[in-house]
PDB file of C-alpha atoms in Angstrom:
ATOM      1  CA  MET A   1     188.351-190.059 106.817  1.00 48.00           C
ATOM      2  CA  ASN A   2     185.605-188.194 108.629  1.00 62.00           C
ATOM      3  CA  GLY A   3     182.405-187.107 106.964  1.00 80.00           C
ATOM      4  CA  GLU A   4     178.697-186.629 107.287  1.00 87.00           C
ATOM      5  CA  ILE A   5     175.809-188.311 105.519  1.00 89.00           C
ATOM      6  CA  SER A   6     172.308-186.861 105.305  1.00 92.00           C
ATOM      7  CA  ILE A   7     169.488-188.687 103.553  1.00 93.00           C
ATOM      8  CA  GLY A   8     165.938-187.461 103.128  1.00 93.00           C
ATOM      9  CA  ILE A   9     162.777-188.816 101.557  1.00 93.00           C
ATOM     10  CA  LYS A  10     160.195-186.352 100.307  1.00 94.00           C
ATOM     11  CA  GLU A  11     156.621-186.740  99.206  1.00 92.00           C
ATOM     12  CA  ASN A  12     154.922-183.852  97.395  1.00 93.00           C
ATOM     13  CA  GLY A  13     157.842-181.607  98.356  1.00 94.00           C
ATOM     14  CA  TYR A  14     157.457-182.382 102.065  1.00 94.00           C
ATOM     15  CA  LEU A  15     160.236-184.153 104.006  1.00 95.00           C
ATOM     16  CA  ILE A  16     158.619-187.276 105.472  1.00 95.00           C
ATOM     17  CA  ALA A  17     161.726-189.167 106.600  1.00 94.00           C
ATOM     18  CA  GLY A  18     165.389-188.485 107.094  1.00 94.00           C
ATOM     19  CA  LEU A  19     168.581-189.249 108.897  1.00 92.00           C
ATOM     20  CA  ASN A  20     171.973-187.794 109.701  1.00 91.00           C
ATOM     21  CA  ALA A  21     175.114-189.789 110.345  1.00 91.00           C
ATOM     22  CA  CYS A  22     178.803-189.117 110.892  1.00 90.00           C
ATOM     23  CA  PHE A  23     181.641-191.345 109.679  1.00 86.00           C
ATOM     24  CA  THR A  24     184.470-191.511 112.210  1.00 83.00           C
ATOM     25  CA  ALA A  25     188.171-192.199 111.779  1.00 79.00           C
ATOM     26  CA  PHE A  26     187.554-195.602 113.430  1.00 84.00           C
ATOM     27  CA  LYS A  27     185.411-196.800 110.465  1.00 86.00           C
ATOM     28  CA  ILE A  28     182.240-196.493 112.520  1.00 89.00           C
ATOM     29  CA  LEU A  29     179.202-194.735 111.120  1.00 89.00           C
ATOM     30  CA  TYR A  30     177.397-193.068 114.026  1.00 89.00           C
ATOM     31  CA  VAL A  31     173.731-192.417 113.271  1.00 89.00           C
ATOM     32  CA  SER A  32     172.713-189.290 115.158  1.00 84.00           C
ATOM     33  CA  THR A  33     169.159-188.691 113.909  1.00 83.00           C
ATOM     34  CA  VAL A  34     166.502-190.890 112.303  1.00 88.00           C
ATOM     35  CA  PHE A  35     162.884-189.906 111.806  1.00 90.00           C
ATOM     36  CA  VAL A  36     159.821-190.975 109.865  1.00 92.00           C
ATOM     37  CA  GLU A  37     156.726-188.806 110.197  1.00 93.00           C
ATOM     38  CA  LYS A  38     154.074-190.639 112.197  1.00 90.00           C
ATOM     39  CA  GLU A  39     151.533-190.977 109.376  1.00 93.00           C
ATOM     40  CA  TYR A  40     154.185-192.607 107.136  1.00 92.00           C
ATOM     41  CA  ARG A  41     155.374-195.268 109.572  1.00 89.00           C
ATOM     42  CA  ARG A  42     154.937-198.992 108.896  1.00 89.00           C
ATOM     43  CA  ARG A  43     155.142-198.470 105.123  1.00 91.00           C
ATOM     44  CA  GLY A  44     158.734-199.600 104.594  1.00 92.00           C
ATOM     45  CA  ILE A  45     160.086-196.049 104.461  1.00 93.00           C
ATOM     46  CA  GLY A  46     162.348-196.481 107.485  1.00 91.00           C
ATOM     47  CA  THR A  47     163.751-199.672 106.005  1.00 93.00           C
ATOM     48  CA  ARG A  48     164.460-197.921 102.681  1.00 92.00           C
ATOM     49  CA  LEU A  49     166.171-195.111 104.560  1.00 91.00           C
ATOM     50  CA  MET A  50     168.381-197.466 106.556  1.00 91.00           C
ATOM     51  CA  ASP A  51     169.199-199.592 103.474  1.00 92.00           C
ATOM     52  CA  GLU A  52     170.434-196.485 101.657  1.00 92.00           C
ATOM     53  CA  LEU A  53     172.506-195.522 104.692  1.00 90.00           C
ATOM     54  CA  GLU A  54     174.067-198.977 104.783  1.00 90.00           C
ATOM     55  CA  ARG A  55     174.947-198.741 101.082  1.00 90.00           C
ATOM     56  CA  LYS A  56     176.638-195.367 101.640  1.00 88.00           C
ATOM     57  CA  ALA A  57     178.395-196.620 104.781  1.00 88.00           C
ATOM     58  CA  LYS A  58     179.909-199.528 102.855  1.00 88.00           C
ATOM     59  CA  GLU A  59     181.053-197.135 100.097  1.00 87.00           C
ATOM     60  CA  LEU A  60     182.920-195.156 102.759  1.00 84.00           C
ATOM     61  CA  GLY A  61     184.536-198.313 104.117  1.00 86.00           C
ATOM     62  CA  ALA A  62     182.615-198.410 107.417  1.00 89.00           C
ATOM     63  CA  ASN A  63     182.710-201.721 109.221  1.00 89.00           C
ATOM     64  CA  MET A  64     180.068-200.860 111.815  1.00 90.00           C
ATOM     65  CA  LYS A  65     177.032-198.645 112.307  1.00 90.00           C
ATOM     66  CA  ARG A  66     176.129-197.380 115.758  1.00 89.00           C
ATOM     67  CA  LEU A  67     173.036-195.582 116.955  1.00 88.00           C
ATOM     68  CA  ASP A  68     171.385-194.589 120.202  1.00 84.00           C
ATOM     69  CA  THR A  69     167.658-194.093 120.608  1.00 82.00           C
ATOM     70  CA  PHE A  70     165.214-192.750 123.143  1.00 77.00           C
ATOM     71  CA  ASP A  71     162.277-194.128 121.118  1.00 70.00           C
ATOM     72  CA  PHE A  72     160.844-197.382 122.472  1.00 67.00           C
ATOM     73  CA  GLN A  73     159.075-198.110 119.156  1.00 67.00           C
ATOM     74  CA  GLY A  74     162.374-197.638 117.376  1.00 81.00           C
ATOM     75  CA  ARG A  75     164.024-200.348 119.473  1.00 83.00           C
ATOM     76  CA  GLU A  76     162.000-203.115 117.858  1.00 86.00           C
ATOM     77  CA  PHE A  77     162.473-201.652 114.375  1.00 88.00           C
ATOM     78  CA  TYR A  78     166.268-201.559 114.719  1.00 89.00           C
ATOM     79  CA  LYS A  79     166.335-205.136 115.977  1.00 91.00           C
ATOM     80  CA  SER A  80     164.194-206.248 113.015  1.00 91.00           C
ATOM     81  CA  ILE A  81     166.719-204.836 110.509  1.00 91.00           C
ATOM     82  CA  GLY A  82     169.744-206.495 112.053  1.00 92.00           C
ATOM     83  CA  TYR A  83     170.948-204.155 114.783  1.00 92.00           C
ATOM     84  CA  GLU A  84     172.103-205.670 118.070  1.00 94.00           C
ATOM     85  CA  GLU A  85     171.091-203.904 121.267  1.00 92.00           C
ATOM     86  CA  VAL A  86     174.336-203.656 123.240  1.00 93.00           C
ATOM     87  CA  GLY A  87     173.198-201.469 126.102  1.00 90.00           C
ATOM     88  CA  PHE A  88     170.269-199.883 127.851  1.00 85.00           C
ATOM     89  CA  TYR A  89     170.213-197.069 130.388  1.00 85.00           C
ATOM     90  CA  LYS A  90     167.187-196.045 132.437  1.00 82.00           C
ATOM     91  CA  ASN A  91     166.905-193.242 134.956  1.00 77.00           C
ATOM     92  CA  GLY A  92     163.596-193.686 136.764  1.00 72.00           C
ATOM     93  CA  ILE A  93     163.837-190.373 138.592  1.00 75.00           C
ATOM     94  CA  ASP A  94     163.951-188.331 135.394  1.00 71.00           C
ATOM     95  CA  CYS A  95     161.874-190.817 133.323  1.00 73.00           C
ATOM     96  CA  PHE A  96     164.748-191.080 130.889  1.00 75.00           C
ATOM     97  CA  ALA A  97     165.802-194.195 128.981  1.00 79.00           C
ATOM     98  CA  GLU A  98     168.217-194.773 126.122  1.00 84.00           C
ATOM     99  CA  SER A  99     169.110-197.867 124.086  1.00 86.00           C
ATOM    100  CA  PHE A 100     172.432-198.432 122.335  1.00 89.00           C
ATOM    101  CA  PHE A 101     172.685-200.429 119.100  1.00 90.00           C
ATOM    102  CA  VAL A 102     175.380-201.606 116.682  1.00 91.00           C
ATOM    103  CA  LYS A 103     175.301-203.357 113.329  1.00 92.00           C
ATOM    104  CA  ARG A 104     178.437-204.894 111.900  1.00 91.00           C
ATOM    105  CA  LEU A 105     178.895-204.426 108.159  1.00 89.00           C
ATOM    106  CA  ASP A 106     181.874-206.663 107.412  1.00 73.00           C
TER     107      ASP A 106
END
């Protein structure tokens, strides 16, 4: 079963946080986009967003969530909610870095 999940949180009609994810045939939920507007960070909104995603992932039968991030602040957040950093790539010439995370759900 393949499918997409989109979750958004609004305040006063304005989207302040959201994510997109894709469920693969291998029972892995790949999180492609996560954002929380800067002025709403550190208020538990990101945690609520990721908790809802985990609930939906389990409903679909996912046994793992995977995400990649370019955001250095995000790295610590993902670790704090149970993700394991399984890889890191840095290209000093282009000032490019990416972290790779997984969270097992079974």
